[in-house]
Coordinates of C-alpha atoms in Angstrom, one line a residue:
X200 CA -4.8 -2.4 -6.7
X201 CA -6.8 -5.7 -6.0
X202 CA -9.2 -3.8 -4.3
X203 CA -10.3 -2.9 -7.8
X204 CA -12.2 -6.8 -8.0
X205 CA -15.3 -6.9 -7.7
X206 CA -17.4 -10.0 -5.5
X207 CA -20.7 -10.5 -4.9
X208 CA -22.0 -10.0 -1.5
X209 CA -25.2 -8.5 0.6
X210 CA -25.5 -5.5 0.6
X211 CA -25.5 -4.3 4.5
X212 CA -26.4 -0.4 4.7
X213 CA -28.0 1.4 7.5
X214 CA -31.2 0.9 6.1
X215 CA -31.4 -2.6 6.5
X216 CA -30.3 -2.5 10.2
X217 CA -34.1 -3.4 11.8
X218 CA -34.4 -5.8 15.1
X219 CA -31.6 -7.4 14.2
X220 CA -28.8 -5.3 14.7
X221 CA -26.3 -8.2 16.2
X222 CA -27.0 -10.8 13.6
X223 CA -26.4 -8.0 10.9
X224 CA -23.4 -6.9 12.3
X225 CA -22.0 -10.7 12.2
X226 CA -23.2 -10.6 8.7
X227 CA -21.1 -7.6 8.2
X228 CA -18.1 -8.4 10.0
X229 CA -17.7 -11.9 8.5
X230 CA -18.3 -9.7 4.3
X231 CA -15.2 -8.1 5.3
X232 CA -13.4 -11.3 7.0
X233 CA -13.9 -12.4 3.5
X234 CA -12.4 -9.6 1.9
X235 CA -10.1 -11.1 -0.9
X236 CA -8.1 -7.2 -0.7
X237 CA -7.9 -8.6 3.2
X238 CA -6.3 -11.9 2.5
X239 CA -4.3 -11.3 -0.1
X240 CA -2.2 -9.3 2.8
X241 CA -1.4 -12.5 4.3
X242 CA 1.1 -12.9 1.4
X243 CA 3.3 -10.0 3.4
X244 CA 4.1 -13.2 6.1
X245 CA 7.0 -14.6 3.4
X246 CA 8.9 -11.0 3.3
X247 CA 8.4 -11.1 7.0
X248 CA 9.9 -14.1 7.3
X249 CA 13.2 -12.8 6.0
X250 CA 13.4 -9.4 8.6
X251 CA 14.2 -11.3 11.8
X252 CA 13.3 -10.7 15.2
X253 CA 12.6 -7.0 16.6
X254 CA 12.8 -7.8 20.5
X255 CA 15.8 -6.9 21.0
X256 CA 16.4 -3.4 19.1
X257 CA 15.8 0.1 19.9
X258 CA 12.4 2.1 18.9
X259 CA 15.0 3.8 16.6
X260 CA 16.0 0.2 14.6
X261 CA 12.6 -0.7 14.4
X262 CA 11.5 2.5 12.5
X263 CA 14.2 1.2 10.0
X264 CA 12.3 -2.5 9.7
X265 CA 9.2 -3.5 7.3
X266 CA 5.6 -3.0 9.2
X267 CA 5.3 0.8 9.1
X268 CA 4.1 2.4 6.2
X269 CA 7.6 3.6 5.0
X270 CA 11.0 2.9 6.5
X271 CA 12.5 5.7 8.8
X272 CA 16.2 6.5 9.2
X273 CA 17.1 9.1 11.8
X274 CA 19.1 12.1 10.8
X275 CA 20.1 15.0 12.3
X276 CA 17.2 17.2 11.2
X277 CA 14.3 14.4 11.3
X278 CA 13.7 10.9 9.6
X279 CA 14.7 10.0 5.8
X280 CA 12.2 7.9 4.3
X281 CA 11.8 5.4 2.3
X282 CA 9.2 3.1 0.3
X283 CA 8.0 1.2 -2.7
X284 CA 4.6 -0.4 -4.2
X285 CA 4.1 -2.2 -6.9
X286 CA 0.9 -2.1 -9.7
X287 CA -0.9 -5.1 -10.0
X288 CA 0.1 -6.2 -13.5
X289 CA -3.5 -6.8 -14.8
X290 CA -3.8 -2.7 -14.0
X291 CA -0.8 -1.8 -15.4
X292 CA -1.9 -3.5 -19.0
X293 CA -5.7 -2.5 -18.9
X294 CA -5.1 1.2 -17.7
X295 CA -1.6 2.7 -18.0
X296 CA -2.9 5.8 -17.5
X297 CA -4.6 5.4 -14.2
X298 CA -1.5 2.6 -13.0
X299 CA 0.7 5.4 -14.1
X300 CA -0.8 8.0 -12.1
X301 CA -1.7 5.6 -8.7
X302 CA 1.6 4.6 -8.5
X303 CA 2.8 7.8 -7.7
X304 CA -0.3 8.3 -5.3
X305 CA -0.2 5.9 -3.2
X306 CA 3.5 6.1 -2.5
X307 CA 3.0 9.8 -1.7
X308 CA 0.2 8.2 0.6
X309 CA 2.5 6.1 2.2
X310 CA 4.9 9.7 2.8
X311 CA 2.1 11.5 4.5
X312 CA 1.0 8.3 6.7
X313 CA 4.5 8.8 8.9
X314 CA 4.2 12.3 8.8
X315 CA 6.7 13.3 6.3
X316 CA 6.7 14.8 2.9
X317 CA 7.5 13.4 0.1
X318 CA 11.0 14.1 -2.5
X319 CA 11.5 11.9 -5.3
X320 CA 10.8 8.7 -7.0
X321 CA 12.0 6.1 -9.3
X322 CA 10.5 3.6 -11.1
X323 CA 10.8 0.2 -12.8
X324 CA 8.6 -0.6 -15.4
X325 CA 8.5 -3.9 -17.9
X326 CA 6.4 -3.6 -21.2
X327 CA 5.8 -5.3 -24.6
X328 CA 3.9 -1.8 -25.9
X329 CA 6.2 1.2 -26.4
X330 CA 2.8 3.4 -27.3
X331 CA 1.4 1.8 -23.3
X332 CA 4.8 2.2 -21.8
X333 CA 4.4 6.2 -23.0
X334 CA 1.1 6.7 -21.2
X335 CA 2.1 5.1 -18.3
X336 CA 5.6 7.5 -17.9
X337 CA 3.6 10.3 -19.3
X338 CA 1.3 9.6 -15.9
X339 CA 4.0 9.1 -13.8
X340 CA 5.2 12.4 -14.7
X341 CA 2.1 14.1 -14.4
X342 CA 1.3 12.7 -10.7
X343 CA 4.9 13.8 -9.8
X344 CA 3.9 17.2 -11.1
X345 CA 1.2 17.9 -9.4
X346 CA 2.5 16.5 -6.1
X347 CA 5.7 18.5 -6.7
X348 CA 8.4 15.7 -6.4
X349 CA 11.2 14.5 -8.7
X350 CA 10.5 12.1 -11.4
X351 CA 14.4 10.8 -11.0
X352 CA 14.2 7.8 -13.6
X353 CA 14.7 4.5 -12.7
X354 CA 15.2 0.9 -15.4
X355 CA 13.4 0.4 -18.2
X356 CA 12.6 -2.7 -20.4
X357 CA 10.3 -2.8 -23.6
X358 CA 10.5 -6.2 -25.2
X359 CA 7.9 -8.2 -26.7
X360 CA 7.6 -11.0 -25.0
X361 CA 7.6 -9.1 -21.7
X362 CA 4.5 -9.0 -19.4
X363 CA 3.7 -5.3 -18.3
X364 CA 4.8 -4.7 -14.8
X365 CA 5.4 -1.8 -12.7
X366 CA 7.4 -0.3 -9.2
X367 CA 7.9 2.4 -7.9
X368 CA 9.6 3.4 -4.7
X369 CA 10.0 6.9 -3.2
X370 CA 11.7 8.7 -0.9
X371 CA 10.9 11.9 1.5
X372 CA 11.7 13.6 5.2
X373 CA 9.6 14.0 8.2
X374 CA 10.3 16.2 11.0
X375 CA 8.7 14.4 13.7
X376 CA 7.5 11.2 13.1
X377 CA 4.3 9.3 13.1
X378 CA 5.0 5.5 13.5
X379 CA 2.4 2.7 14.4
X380 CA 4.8 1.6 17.1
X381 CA 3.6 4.6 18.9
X382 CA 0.5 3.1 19.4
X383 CA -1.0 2.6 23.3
X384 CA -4.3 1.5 25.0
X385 CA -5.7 4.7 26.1
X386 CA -5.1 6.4 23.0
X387 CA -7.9 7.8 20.6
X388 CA -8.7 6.4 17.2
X389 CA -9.6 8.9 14.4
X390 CA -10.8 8.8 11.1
X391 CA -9.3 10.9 8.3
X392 CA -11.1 11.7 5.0
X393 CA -12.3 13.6 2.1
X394 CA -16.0 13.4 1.9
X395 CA -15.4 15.8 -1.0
X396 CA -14.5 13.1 -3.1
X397 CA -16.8 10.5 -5.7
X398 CA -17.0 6.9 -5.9
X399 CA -15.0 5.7 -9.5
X400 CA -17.6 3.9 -11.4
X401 CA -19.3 0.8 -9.6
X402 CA -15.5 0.0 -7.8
X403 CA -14.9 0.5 -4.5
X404 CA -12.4 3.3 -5.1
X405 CA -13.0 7.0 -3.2
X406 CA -11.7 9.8 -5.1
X407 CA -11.1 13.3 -4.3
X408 CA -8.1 15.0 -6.5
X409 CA -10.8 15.7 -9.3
X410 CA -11.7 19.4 -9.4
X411 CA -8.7 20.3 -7.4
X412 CA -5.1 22.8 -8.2
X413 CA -1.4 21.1 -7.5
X414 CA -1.6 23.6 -4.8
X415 CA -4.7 22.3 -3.1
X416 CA -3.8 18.6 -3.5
X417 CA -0.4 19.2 -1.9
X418 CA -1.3 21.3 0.6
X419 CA -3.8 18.3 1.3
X420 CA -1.5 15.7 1.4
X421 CA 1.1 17.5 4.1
X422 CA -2.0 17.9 6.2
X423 CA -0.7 14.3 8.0
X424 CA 3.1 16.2 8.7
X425 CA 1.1 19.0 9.7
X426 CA -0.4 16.9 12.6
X427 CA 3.0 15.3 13.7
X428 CA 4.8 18.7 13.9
X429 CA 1.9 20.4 15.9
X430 CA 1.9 17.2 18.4
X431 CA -1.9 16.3 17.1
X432 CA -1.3 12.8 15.7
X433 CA 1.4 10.2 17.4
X434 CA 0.8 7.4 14.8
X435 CA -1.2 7.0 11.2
X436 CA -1.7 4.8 8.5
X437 CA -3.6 5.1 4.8
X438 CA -6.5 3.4 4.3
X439 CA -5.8 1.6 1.1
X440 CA -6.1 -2.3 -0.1
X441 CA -8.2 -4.0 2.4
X442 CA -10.1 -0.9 3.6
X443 CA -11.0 0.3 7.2
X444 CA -10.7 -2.8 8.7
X445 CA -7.4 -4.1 6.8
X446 CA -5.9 -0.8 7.4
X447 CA -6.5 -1.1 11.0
X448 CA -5.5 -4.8 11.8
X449 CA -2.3 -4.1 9.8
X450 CA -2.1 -0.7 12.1
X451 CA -2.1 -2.6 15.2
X452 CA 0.2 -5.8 14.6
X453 CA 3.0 -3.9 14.9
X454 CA 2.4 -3.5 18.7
X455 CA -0.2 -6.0 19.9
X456 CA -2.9 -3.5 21.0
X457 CA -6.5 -3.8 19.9
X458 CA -9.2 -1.5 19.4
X459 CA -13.0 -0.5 19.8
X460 CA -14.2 0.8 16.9
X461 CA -17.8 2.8 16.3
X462 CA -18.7 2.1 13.1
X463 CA -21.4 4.8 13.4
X464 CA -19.2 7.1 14.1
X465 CA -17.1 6.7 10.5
X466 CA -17.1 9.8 8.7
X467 CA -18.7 8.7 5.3
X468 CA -20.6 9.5 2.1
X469 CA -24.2 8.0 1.4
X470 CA -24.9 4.7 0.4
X471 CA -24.0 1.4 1.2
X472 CA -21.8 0.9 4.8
X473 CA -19.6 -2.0 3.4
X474 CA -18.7 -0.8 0.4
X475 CA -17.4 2.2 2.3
X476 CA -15.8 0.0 4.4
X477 CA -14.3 -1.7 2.0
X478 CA -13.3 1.6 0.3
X479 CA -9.3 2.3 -1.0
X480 CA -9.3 5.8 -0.4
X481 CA -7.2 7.9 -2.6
X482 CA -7.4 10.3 0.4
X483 CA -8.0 8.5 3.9
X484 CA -5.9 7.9 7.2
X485 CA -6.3 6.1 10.3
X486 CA -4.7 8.3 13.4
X487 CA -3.4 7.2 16.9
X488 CA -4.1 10.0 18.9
X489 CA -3.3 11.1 23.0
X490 CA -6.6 11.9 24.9
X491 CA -5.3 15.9 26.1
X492 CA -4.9 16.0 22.2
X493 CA -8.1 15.5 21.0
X494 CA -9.6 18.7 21.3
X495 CA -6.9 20.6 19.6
X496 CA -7.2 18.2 16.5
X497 CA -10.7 18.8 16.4
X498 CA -9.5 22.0 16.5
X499 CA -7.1 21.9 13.9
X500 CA -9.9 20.8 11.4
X501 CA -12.4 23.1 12.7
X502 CA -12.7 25.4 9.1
X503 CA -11.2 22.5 6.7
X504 CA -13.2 20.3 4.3
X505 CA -11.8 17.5 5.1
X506 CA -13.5 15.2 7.7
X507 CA -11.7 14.4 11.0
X508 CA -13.8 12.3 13.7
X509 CA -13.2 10.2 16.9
X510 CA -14.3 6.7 16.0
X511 CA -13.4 4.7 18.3
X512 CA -10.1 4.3 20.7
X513 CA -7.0 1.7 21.6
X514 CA -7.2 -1.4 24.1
X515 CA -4.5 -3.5 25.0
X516 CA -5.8 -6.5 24.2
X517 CA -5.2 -7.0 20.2
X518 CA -8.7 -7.4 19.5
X519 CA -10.5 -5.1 17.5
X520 CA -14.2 -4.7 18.3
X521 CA -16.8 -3.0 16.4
X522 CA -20.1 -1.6 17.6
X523 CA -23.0 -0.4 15.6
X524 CA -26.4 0.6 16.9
X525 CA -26.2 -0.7 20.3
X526 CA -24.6 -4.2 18.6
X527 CA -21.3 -5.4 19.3
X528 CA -19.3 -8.5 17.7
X529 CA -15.0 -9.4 17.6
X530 CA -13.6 -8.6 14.3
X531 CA -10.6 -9.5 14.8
X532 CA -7.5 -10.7 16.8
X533 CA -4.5 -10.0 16.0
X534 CA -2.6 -11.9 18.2
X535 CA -4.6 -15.2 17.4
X536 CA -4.4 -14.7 14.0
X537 CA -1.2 -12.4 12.5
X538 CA -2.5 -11.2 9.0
X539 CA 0.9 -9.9 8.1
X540 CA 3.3 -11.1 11.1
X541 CA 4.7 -7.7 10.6
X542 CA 6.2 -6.6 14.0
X543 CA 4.1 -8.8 16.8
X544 CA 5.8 -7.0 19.5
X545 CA 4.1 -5.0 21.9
X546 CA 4.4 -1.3 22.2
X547 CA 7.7 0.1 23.8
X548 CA 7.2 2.7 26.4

């Protein structure tokens, strides 16, 4: 989880935002250019490299190919699905407990963000500790507990010249899936979050499972299938490594579109804009969304705790714009400048 590192940069918060509002949102956007969470995605282009060209297959083929937050099979009752993530190895031999624990997380993320819900994992795990390599199972277990899926094994390898190191991959089902190739100008951007949640320490890490049952957290975590089956949502992705902005540049190279985005419009908790931007949320989606759905998703959220807003919406022009207090500067183009080259095909009607 390199979004974990810490870097030193100015601080840019609301409160600073005086007669300068451009300049500071140039400021801003170029912090989070900088990102090293954001560049380190740029390592995805060698995987890429190996998946071929998507021209010329189906919708259905492509759901099967990297760029999406899980792979998607059809079946006859909905999509299998399919993923993996791996620990950063520095994480996994500092903290078992918390790698132990994340890795199950943010694969269940990765479940929710195309609408399904999640079955079972297995894991591979290399350590030179058997006393480590116990916490970080034990945490594995724990996560797959509370989220109610299988803890189905995997390899394991304790030797001590080994270097700790950790995957994990996962499957689940969705009924109706939600698939950033779904994504058209025209179509409203949303912002989904648990304000509920805490910052971890001085990292740029959002919480929000403290203080809550198994029930509560799962019942949380299907609210994404939830969305697809009701019609409410057409596309989402997690906001993890690489924050708002990652999330979203990686959201839209899979179809070419861009995006205007209202950064005063971001559901958030006090405090300091970029690090919120910057955030991995252990809670937090991006959502594609059609305009005659919007008020039935606001809807939808209209008793929850969690926070649902309209923060912008999709262009067709694969640059993402932000706007802040009348200010407005280009983030980002993803045609110009793949992060990923995940996909960069444009949307199929």
């Amino acid at each position: 989880m390199n979004s974990m590192a810490t870097i030193k940069q100015k601080k840019y918060s609301c409160s600073s935002v005086g007669h300068h509002h451009q300049s500071d949102l140039e400021i801003l956007c170029e912090q989070l250019r900088s990102l090293p969470e954001i560049k380190a995605k740029t390592a995805i282009k060698l995987a890429a490299s190996f998946c071929g060209e998507q021209t010329d297959l189906t919708l259905e083929q492509r759901y099967a190919m990297p760029g999406d937050d899980c792979a998607a099979f059809k079946t006859a009752d909905g999509f299998q699905l399919l993923a993996m993530e791996g620990m950063l190895p520095d994480f996994v031999r500092t903290d078992p407990r918390a790698a132990g624990w994340s890795s199950v997380m943010v694969n269940v993320s990765d479940i929710a963000a195309m609408g399904g819900r999640p079955t079972a994992i297995v894991n591979a795990y290399w350590h030179n500790d058997e006393e480590a390599s116990t916490v970080l199972l034990k945490h594995m277990k724990r996560a797959c507990d509370v989220f109610g899926i299988y803890f189905a094994g995997g390899h394991s390898s304790i030797q001590s010249g080994f270097a700790p190191n950790l995957g994990v991959a996962i499957t689940g089902h969705a009924k109706k899936l939600l698939s950033c190739h779904h994504i058209k100008p025209g179509q409203r951007l949303f912002m989904l979050t648990d304000l509920t949640g805490s910052w971890h320490g001085d990292l740029p890490y959002w919480g929000c499972v403290q203080g809550k049952t198994p029930e509560q957290i799962r019942a949380q975590w299907n609210v994404p299938a939830e969305l697809a089956e009701a019609n409410l949502a057409v596309a989402a992705k997690d906001i993890s490594n690489g924050g708002l902005l990652g999330t979203l540049i990686m959201m839209l190279e899979l179809t070419g579109c861009g995006a205007v985005l209202d950064l005063s419009a971001i559901p958030r908790p006090e405090g300091d804009l970029f690090r919120w931007l910057r955030a991995f949320q252990s809670f937090g989606f991006l959502l594609a969304v059609e305009p005659e759905r919007v008020s039935a998703l606001l809807h939808y959220f209209q008793h929850s705790h969690l926070s649902c807003a309209p923060i912008g919406s999709f262009t067709g022009d694969g640059k993402i714009q932000l706007d802040h207090l009348g200010a407005t500067a280009e983030f980002w183009d993803v045609n110009q400048q793949p992060l990923t080259a995940m996909g960069g095909t444009h949307a199929i009607s």
